[in-house]
Short mmCIF file of C-alpha atoms and ligand atoms in Angstrom, two decimals:
data_model
loop_
_atom_site.label_atom_id
_atom_site.label_comp_id
_atom_site.label_asym_id
_atom_site.label_seq_id
_atom_site.Cartn_x
_atom_site.Cartn_y
_atom_site.Cartn_z
CA ALA A 1 119.52 106.45 75.54
CA LYS A 2 119.32 102.86 74.69
CA GLU A 3 122.16 102.16 77.20
CA ALA A 4 120.37 104.09 79.92
CA GLY A 5 117.06 102.17 79.03
CA ARG A 6 118.78 98.73 79.43
CA ASN A 7 120.31 100.00 82.89
CA THR A 8 116.98 100.97 84.04
CA VAL A 9 115.59 97.48 83.19
CA ARG A 10 118.47 95.88 84.93
CA VAL A 11 118.10 97.86 88.03
CA PHE A 12 114.35 97.19 88.02
CA ASN A 13 114.81 93.58 87.59
CA GLN A 14 117.26 93.42 90.38
CA LEU A 15 114.80 95.30 92.64
CA LEU A 16 112.03 93.08 91.72
CA GLY A 17 114.19 90.10 92.61
CA GLU A 18 115.24 91.50 96.04
CA ARG A 19 111.66 92.34 96.50
CA MET A 20 110.60 88.76 95.76
CA ARG A 21 113.48 87.29 97.91
CA GLU A 22 112.49 89.59 100.65
CA ARG A 23 108.91 88.63 100.58
CA LEU A 24 109.74 84.82 100.33
CA GLU A 25 111.88 85.38 103.40
CA ILE A 26 109.14 86.87 105.43
CA GLU A 27 106.77 84.40 104.23
CA ASN A 28 108.97 81.45 105.43
CA ALA A 29 109.63 83.34 108.71
CA LEU A 30 106.06 83.95 109.30
CA ARG A 31 105.54 80.19 109.21
CA HIS A 32 107.43 79.95 112.40
CA ALA A 33 106.50 83.03 114.23
CA LEU A 34 103.51 81.62 116.14
CA SER A 35 105.41 78.66 117.47
CA ASN A 36 108.59 80.66 118.15
CA ASN A 37 106.39 83.16 120.26
CA GLU A 38 107.57 86.12 117.95
CA LEU A 39 104.17 87.39 117.72
CA ARG A 40 102.42 89.86 120.37
CA LEU A 41 99.42 92.03 120.64
CA VAL A 42 99.42 95.67 121.85
CA PHE A 43 96.23 97.62 122.99
CA GLN A 44 95.26 101.10 121.83
CA PRO A 45 92.69 102.63 124.48
CA ILE A 46 89.32 103.78 123.06
CA LEU A 47 87.78 106.60 125.06
CA GLY A 48 84.49 108.43 125.53
CA ALA A 49 84.64 111.59 123.59
CA GLY A 50 82.98 113.58 126.40
CA ASN A 51 83.95 111.98 129.78
CA LYS A 52 87.27 110.61 128.49
CA VAL A 53 86.67 107.13 130.20
CA THR A 54 88.53 104.29 128.52
CA VAL A 55 85.68 101.84 127.34
CA SER A 56 87.64 99.46 125.08
CA ALA A 57 90.79 98.72 123.42
CA GLU A 58 91.67 97.70 119.88
CA ALA A 59 94.18 94.81 119.75
CA LEU A 60 96.89 95.35 117.22
CA LEU A 61 99.41 92.73 116.04
CA ARG A 62 103.07 93.14 116.43
CA TRP A 63 105.98 90.92 115.14
CA THR A 64 109.62 91.27 116.13
CA HIS A 65 111.58 88.69 113.94
CA PRO A 66 115.21 87.91 115.53
CA VAL A 67 116.97 88.76 112.19
CA LEU A 68 114.54 90.88 110.32
CA GLY A 69 113.45 92.99 113.21
CA ASN A 70 109.92 94.54 113.49
CA ILE A 71 107.57 93.83 110.63
CA SER A 72 104.49 96.06 110.19
CA PRO A 73 101.01 94.39 110.38
CA ASP A 74 100.53 96.18 106.88
CA ILE A 75 103.27 93.66 105.57
CA ILE A 76 102.18 90.68 107.66
CA ILE A 77 98.46 90.58 107.07
CA PRO A 78 98.52 90.51 103.43
CA ILE A 79 101.26 87.60 103.40
CA ALA A 80 99.18 85.88 106.10
CA GLU A 81 96.03 86.14 104.04
CA GLU A 82 97.62 84.78 100.86
CA THR A 83 99.35 81.90 102.65
CA GLY A 84 96.35 80.89 104.76
CA LEU A 85 98.40 81.49 107.91
CA ILE A 86 95.88 84.09 108.89
CA ILE A 87 93.66 81.22 110.07
CA PRO A 88 95.81 79.86 112.76
CA ILE A 89 97.21 83.40 113.40
CA GLY A 90 93.80 85.01 113.72
CA ILE A 91 92.63 82.15 116.32
CA TRP A 92 95.94 83.02 118.34
CA ILE A 93 94.92 86.86 118.19
CA LEU A 94 91.36 86.23 119.28
CA ARG A 95 92.28 83.76 122.09
CA GLN A 96 95.10 86.34 123.35
CA ALA A 97 92.91 89.42 123.16
CA CYS A 98 90.07 87.44 125.30
CA SER A 99 92.39 86.36 127.71
CA GLU A 100 94.10 89.82 128.24
CA LEU A 101 90.59 91.23 128.51
CA CYS A 102 89.81 88.76 131.44
CA ARG A 103 93.15 89.79 133.11
CA TRP A 104 92.54 93.47 132.98
CA GLU A 105 89.08 92.83 134.75
CA GLN A 106 90.82 90.78 137.40
CA GLU A 107 93.55 93.42 137.85
CA THR A 108 91.45 96.71 137.72
CA GLY A 109 87.69 95.57 138.44
CA GLN A 110 86.96 97.44 135.20
CA VAL A 111 84.71 95.92 132.54
CA LEU A 112 86.03 96.94 129.23
CA LYS A 113 85.43 95.56 125.70
CA ILE A 114 88.02 94.40 123.18
CA ALA A 115 88.06 95.28 119.46
CA VAL A 116 89.76 92.63 117.38
CA ASN A 117 90.46 93.07 113.52
CA VAL A 118 89.28 90.31 111.36
CA SER A 119 90.21 89.75 107.70
CA ALA A 120 87.76 88.38 104.88
CA ARG A 121 89.71 85.17 104.68
CA GLN A 122 88.74 84.27 108.26
CA PHE A 123 85.05 84.72 107.63
CA GLU A 124 85.21 82.31 104.72
CA ASP A 125 86.44 79.44 107.10
CA ALA A 126 83.27 77.56 107.92
CA ALA A 127 84.67 76.75 111.31
CA PHE A 128 85.13 80.46 112.30
CA PRO A 129 81.92 81.18 114.35
CA GLU A 130 82.22 77.93 116.30
CA MET A 131 85.74 78.94 117.02
CA VAL A 132 84.75 82.29 118.25
CA ALA A 133 82.24 80.84 120.51
CA GLN A 134 84.59 78.39 121.87
CA ILE A 135 87.10 81.30 122.63
CA LEU A 136 84.53 83.21 124.31
CA HIS A 137 83.35 80.18 126.45
CA GLU A 138 86.85 79.29 127.37
CA SER A 139 87.35 82.85 128.74
CA GLY A 140 84.01 83.09 130.24
CA LEU A 141 83.34 86.35 128.41
CA ALA A 142 79.86 87.35 127.27
CA ALA A 143 79.55 87.72 123.52
CA ASP A 144 78.95 91.62 123.79
CA ARG A 145 82.44 92.05 125.24
CA LEU A 146 83.88 91.38 121.73
CA GLU A 147 83.82 93.65 118.84
CA LEU A 148 85.08 92.53 115.50
CA GLU A 149 86.43 95.07 113.04
CA ILE A 150 85.67 94.52 109.46
CA THR A 151 86.09 96.60 106.32
CA GLU A 152 83.47 97.90 103.83
CA ARG A 153 85.26 95.88 101.04
CA LEU A 154 84.76 92.67 103.17
CA LEU A 155 80.98 93.63 103.28
CA ILE A 156 80.73 94.06 99.58
CA GLU A 157 82.82 91.40 98.18
CA SER A 158 82.00 88.59 100.77
CA THR A 159 80.99 85.43 99.47
CA SER A 160 77.84 83.97 100.80
CA ASP A 161 79.92 81.68 103.01
CA ALA A 162 81.44 84.65 104.61
CA ALA A 163 77.84 86.52 104.85
CA ILE A 164 76.57 83.49 106.57
CA ASN A 165 79.34 83.38 109.19
CA ILE A 166 78.86 87.12 109.64
CA GLN A 167 75.19 86.59 110.29
CA LYS A 168 75.94 83.61 112.72
CA LEU A 169 78.29 85.54 114.71
CA HIS A 170 75.94 88.67 114.94
CA ASP A 171 73.15 86.10 116.22
CA GLN A 172 75.57 85.07 118.79
CA GLY A 173 75.52 88.58 120.21
CA ILE A 174 78.93 89.72 118.89
CA HIS A 175 79.24 93.45 117.80
CA PHE A 176 80.81 94.49 114.47
CA SER A 177 82.49 97.71 113.75
CA LEU A 178 83.11 99.04 110.15
CA ASP A 179 86.73 100.03 109.95
CA ASP A 180 88.26 102.77 108.09
CA PHE A 181 85.01 104.12 107.15
CA GLY A 182 84.93 106.47 104.08
CA THR A 183 87.74 105.16 102.36
CA GLY A 184 86.11 102.19 100.69
CA TYR A 185 83.02 101.75 98.42
CA SER A 186 80.94 103.14 101.26
CA SER A 187 77.30 102.96 100.06
CA LEU A 188 74.32 104.11 102.24
CA SER A 189 72.11 101.31 101.31
CA LEU A 190 74.76 98.81 102.19
CA LEU A 191 75.26 100.60 105.75
CA SER A 192 71.54 100.54 106.37
CA HIS A 193 71.37 96.68 106.07
CA ALA A 194 74.88 95.67 107.38
CA PRO A 195 74.95 94.10 110.84
CA VAL A 196 77.34 96.78 112.26
CA ALA A 197 76.99 98.73 115.33
CA ILE A 198 79.93 101.03 115.10
CA LEU A 199 81.30 103.36 112.42
CA LYS A 200 84.99 103.94 112.65
CA ILE A 201 85.84 107.25 110.99
CA ASP A 202 89.20 106.82 109.16
CA LYS A 203 92.05 108.93 110.17
CA SER A 204 92.34 110.45 106.79
CA PHE A 205 89.13 112.42 107.51
CA VAL A 206 90.37 113.31 111.05
CA ASP A 207 93.57 114.60 109.40
CA ARG A 208 91.75 116.92 107.25
CA LEU A 209 89.65 118.63 109.87
CA GLY A 210 90.15 122.33 109.83
CA ASN A 211 91.41 122.55 106.14
CA ASN A 212 88.33 123.85 104.57
CA HIS A 213 84.59 123.66 104.88
CA VAL A 214 84.12 120.80 102.66
CA ASP A 215 86.50 118.54 104.57
CA ASP A 216 84.71 119.53 107.78
CA ALA A 217 81.21 118.80 106.37
CA MET A 218 82.53 115.50 105.42
CA VAL A 219 83.06 114.30 109.00
CA ASN A 220 79.84 116.12 110.16
CA SER A 221 77.84 114.19 107.54
CA ILE A 222 79.57 110.80 108.48
CA ILE A 223 78.41 111.49 112.16
CA ALA A 224 74.94 112.61 111.08
CA ILE A 225 74.33 109.55 109.08
CA ALA A 226 75.60 107.14 111.73
CA GLN A 227 73.15 108.80 114.22
CA ILE A 228 70.29 108.47 111.81
CA LEU A 229 71.11 104.86 111.48
CA GLY A 230 71.49 104.39 115.37
CA LEU A 231 75.16 103.60 114.87
CA CYS A 232 77.98 104.64 117.44
CA THR A 233 81.00 106.43 116.09
CA ILE A 234 84.65 106.19 116.86
CA ALA A 235 87.15 108.57 115.32
CA GLU A 236 90.54 107.07 114.72
CA GLY A 237 93.99 108.66 114.57
CA VAL A 238 93.15 111.73 116.87
CA GLU A 239 96.38 113.41 117.25
CA SER A 240 95.68 116.88 118.48
CA GLN A 241 93.63 118.94 120.88
CA TYR A 242 92.07 120.82 118.09
CA GLN A 243 90.91 117.58 116.45
CA LEU A 244 89.37 116.37 119.65
CA GLU A 245 87.50 119.57 120.31
CA ARG A 246 86.08 119.51 116.59
CA LEU A 247 85.04 116.08 116.86
CA GLN A 248 83.30 116.52 120.26
CA GLU A 249 81.37 119.57 118.76
CA MET A 250 80.41 117.38 115.93
CA GLY A 251 78.93 114.68 118.43
CA VAL A 252 81.42 111.82 117.88
CA ASP A 253 81.04 109.24 120.54
CA PHE A 254 84.45 107.71 120.98
CA ILE A 255 88.07 108.78 120.42
CA GLN A 256 91.19 106.59 119.52
CA GLY A 257 94.64 108.08 118.64
CA TYR A 258 97.92 109.17 119.81
CA TYR A 259 96.49 112.30 121.38
CA PHE A 260 95.45 110.04 124.24
CA SER A 261 97.65 106.97 123.84
CA ARG A 262 99.57 104.83 121.35
CA ALA A 263 99.09 101.19 121.41
CA LEU A 264 100.44 99.76 124.78
CA SER A 265 101.62 96.35 125.85
CA SER A 266 99.06 94.51 128.12
CA ASP A 267 100.96 95.44 131.27
CA ASP A 268 101.25 99.14 130.25
CA PHE A 269 97.52 98.88 129.55
CA VAL A 270 96.78 97.82 133.03
CA LYS A 271 98.91 100.70 134.43
CA TRP A 272 96.87 103.01 131.95
CA LEU A 273 93.63 101.86 133.69
CA LYS A 274 94.81 102.13 137.16
CA GLN A 275 96.17 105.77 136.63
CA LEU A 276 92.73 106.82 135.25
CA SER A 277 90.49 105.43 137.85
P1 LIG B 1 93.71 99.88 111.46
O1 LIG B 1 92.77 98.74 111.79
O2 LIG B 1 93.14 101.09 110.89
O3 LIG B 1 94.49 100.28 112.83
C1 LIG B 1 94.76 101.69 113.07
C2 LIG B 1 96.21 101.72 112.89
O4 LIG B 1 96.43 103.25 113.26
C3 LIG B 1 97.23 101.14 113.88
O5 LIG B 1 98.40 100.98 113.02
C4 LIG B 1 97.49 102.23 114.80
O6 LIG B 1 98.62 101.98 115.59
C5 LIG B 1 97.50 103.34 114.01
N1 LIG B 1 97.12 104.57 114.77
C6 LIG B 1 96.36 104.73 115.80
N2 LIG B 1 96.05 106.11 116.17
C7 LIG B 1 96.95 106.69 115.55
C8 LIG B 1 97.47 108.14 115.49
O7 LIG B 1 96.76 108.99 116.24
N3 LIG B 1 98.26 108.56 114.47
C9 LIG B 1 98.78 107.57 113.61
N4 LIG B 1 99.64 108.04 112.84
N5 LIG B 1 98.48 106.28 113.62
C10 LIG B 1 97.63 105.81 114.59
P2 LIG B 1 99.10 99.45 113.04
O8 LIG B 1 99.13 98.90 114.42
O9 LIG B 1 100.36 99.63 112.34
O10 LIG B 1 97.95 98.56 112.14
C11 LIG B 1 97.99 98.75 110.70
C12 LIG B 1 96.81 98.00 110.06
O11 LIG B 1 97.14 96.57 110.00
C13 LIG B 1 95.58 98.11 110.95
O12 LIG B 1 94.88 99.24 110.58
C14 LIG B 1 94.71 96.90 110.54
O13 LIG B 1 94.16 96.95 109.29
C15 LIG B 1 95.88 95.81 110.28
N6 LIG B 1 96.16 95.10 111.61
C16 LIG B 1 96.75 95.24 112.55
N7 LIG B 1 96.57 94.26 113.58
C17 LIG B 1 95.83 93.35 113.00
C18 LIG B 1 95.20 92.04 113.47
O14 LIG B 1 95.55 91.67 114.45
N8 LIG B 1 94.49 91.40 112.31
C19 LIG B 1 94.02 91.85 111.24
N9 LIG B 1 93.37 91.31 110.50
N10 LIG B 1 94.66 93.11 110.68
C20 LIG B 1 95.38 93.79 111.67
CA1 LIG B 2 90.98 98.31 112.89
CA1 LIG B 3 90.92 101.69 111.27
CA1 LIG B 4 93.17 102.98 109.11
#
């Protein structure tokens, strides 16, 4: 038994060592990803729940490293936050997203919005609101074409610097959505004071639709609360006709998910817009 225990420890240490090496490798590679043009954005359509018209797209980060291959944003973003690389990468994401939005309008005549995920670290940067204003100015976009997706955690844990920056951006006319709603420390009083216009109902709630009356009531209540507070709702991760119909019945405003489309390259997104018009 003692021997087995020692072996377990050895294997564990080995794994830990590999993990750390892997993580260090990714960290070093990420430092060059931007200048090596390895990062790109893909865009997932967001449609009106009733009329199925595409009204916006969520920009999602993708990274293909020549040796390591595709690396998920769930791995990239935490490393980018810890290293501070999220600041230059975040600026690149915003600039890229806005410039693609302009191109879609030129090529299709359709006026959409773009939703961009922003992490807490970016709001702590005093230069962030000014940077966003500059990017909008460069691309000639009105502020209300941009939606910044933030999490409940960010709202609760935000330092006073971050809170000031959120307010500044809000004053500029930029809209905020509360991402993954229901998975964090949601508090109703927080929600009624937060400068958010949109609630994104997390995929985990959508997944449980039809399981039992409690799971259904959960989604129903989120939508009801949003309506009382005058917020729009987006259901994310919608994969089936059944889910779509239930959400329509419950009065959700917008739908995002594989049922309609995965995230698309900018060129494919233009094709998507042209096919549907
Ligand atoms: P998120 O903001 O909740 O983004 C939605 C995620 O769900 C995306 O994964 C999307 O591809 C996936 N998804 C959408 N519809 C469906 C569906 O019907 N079924 C399933 N199974 N999945 C669906 P992705 O692109 O891997 O992004 C993961 C997370 O990484 C995002 O979650 C977001 O928190 C973060 N992230 C992605 N891009 C960025 C970025 O540019 N900046 C920041 N700060 N975070 C990002
Ligand atoms: Ca999001
Ligand atoms: Ca989300
Ligand atoms: Ca999510």
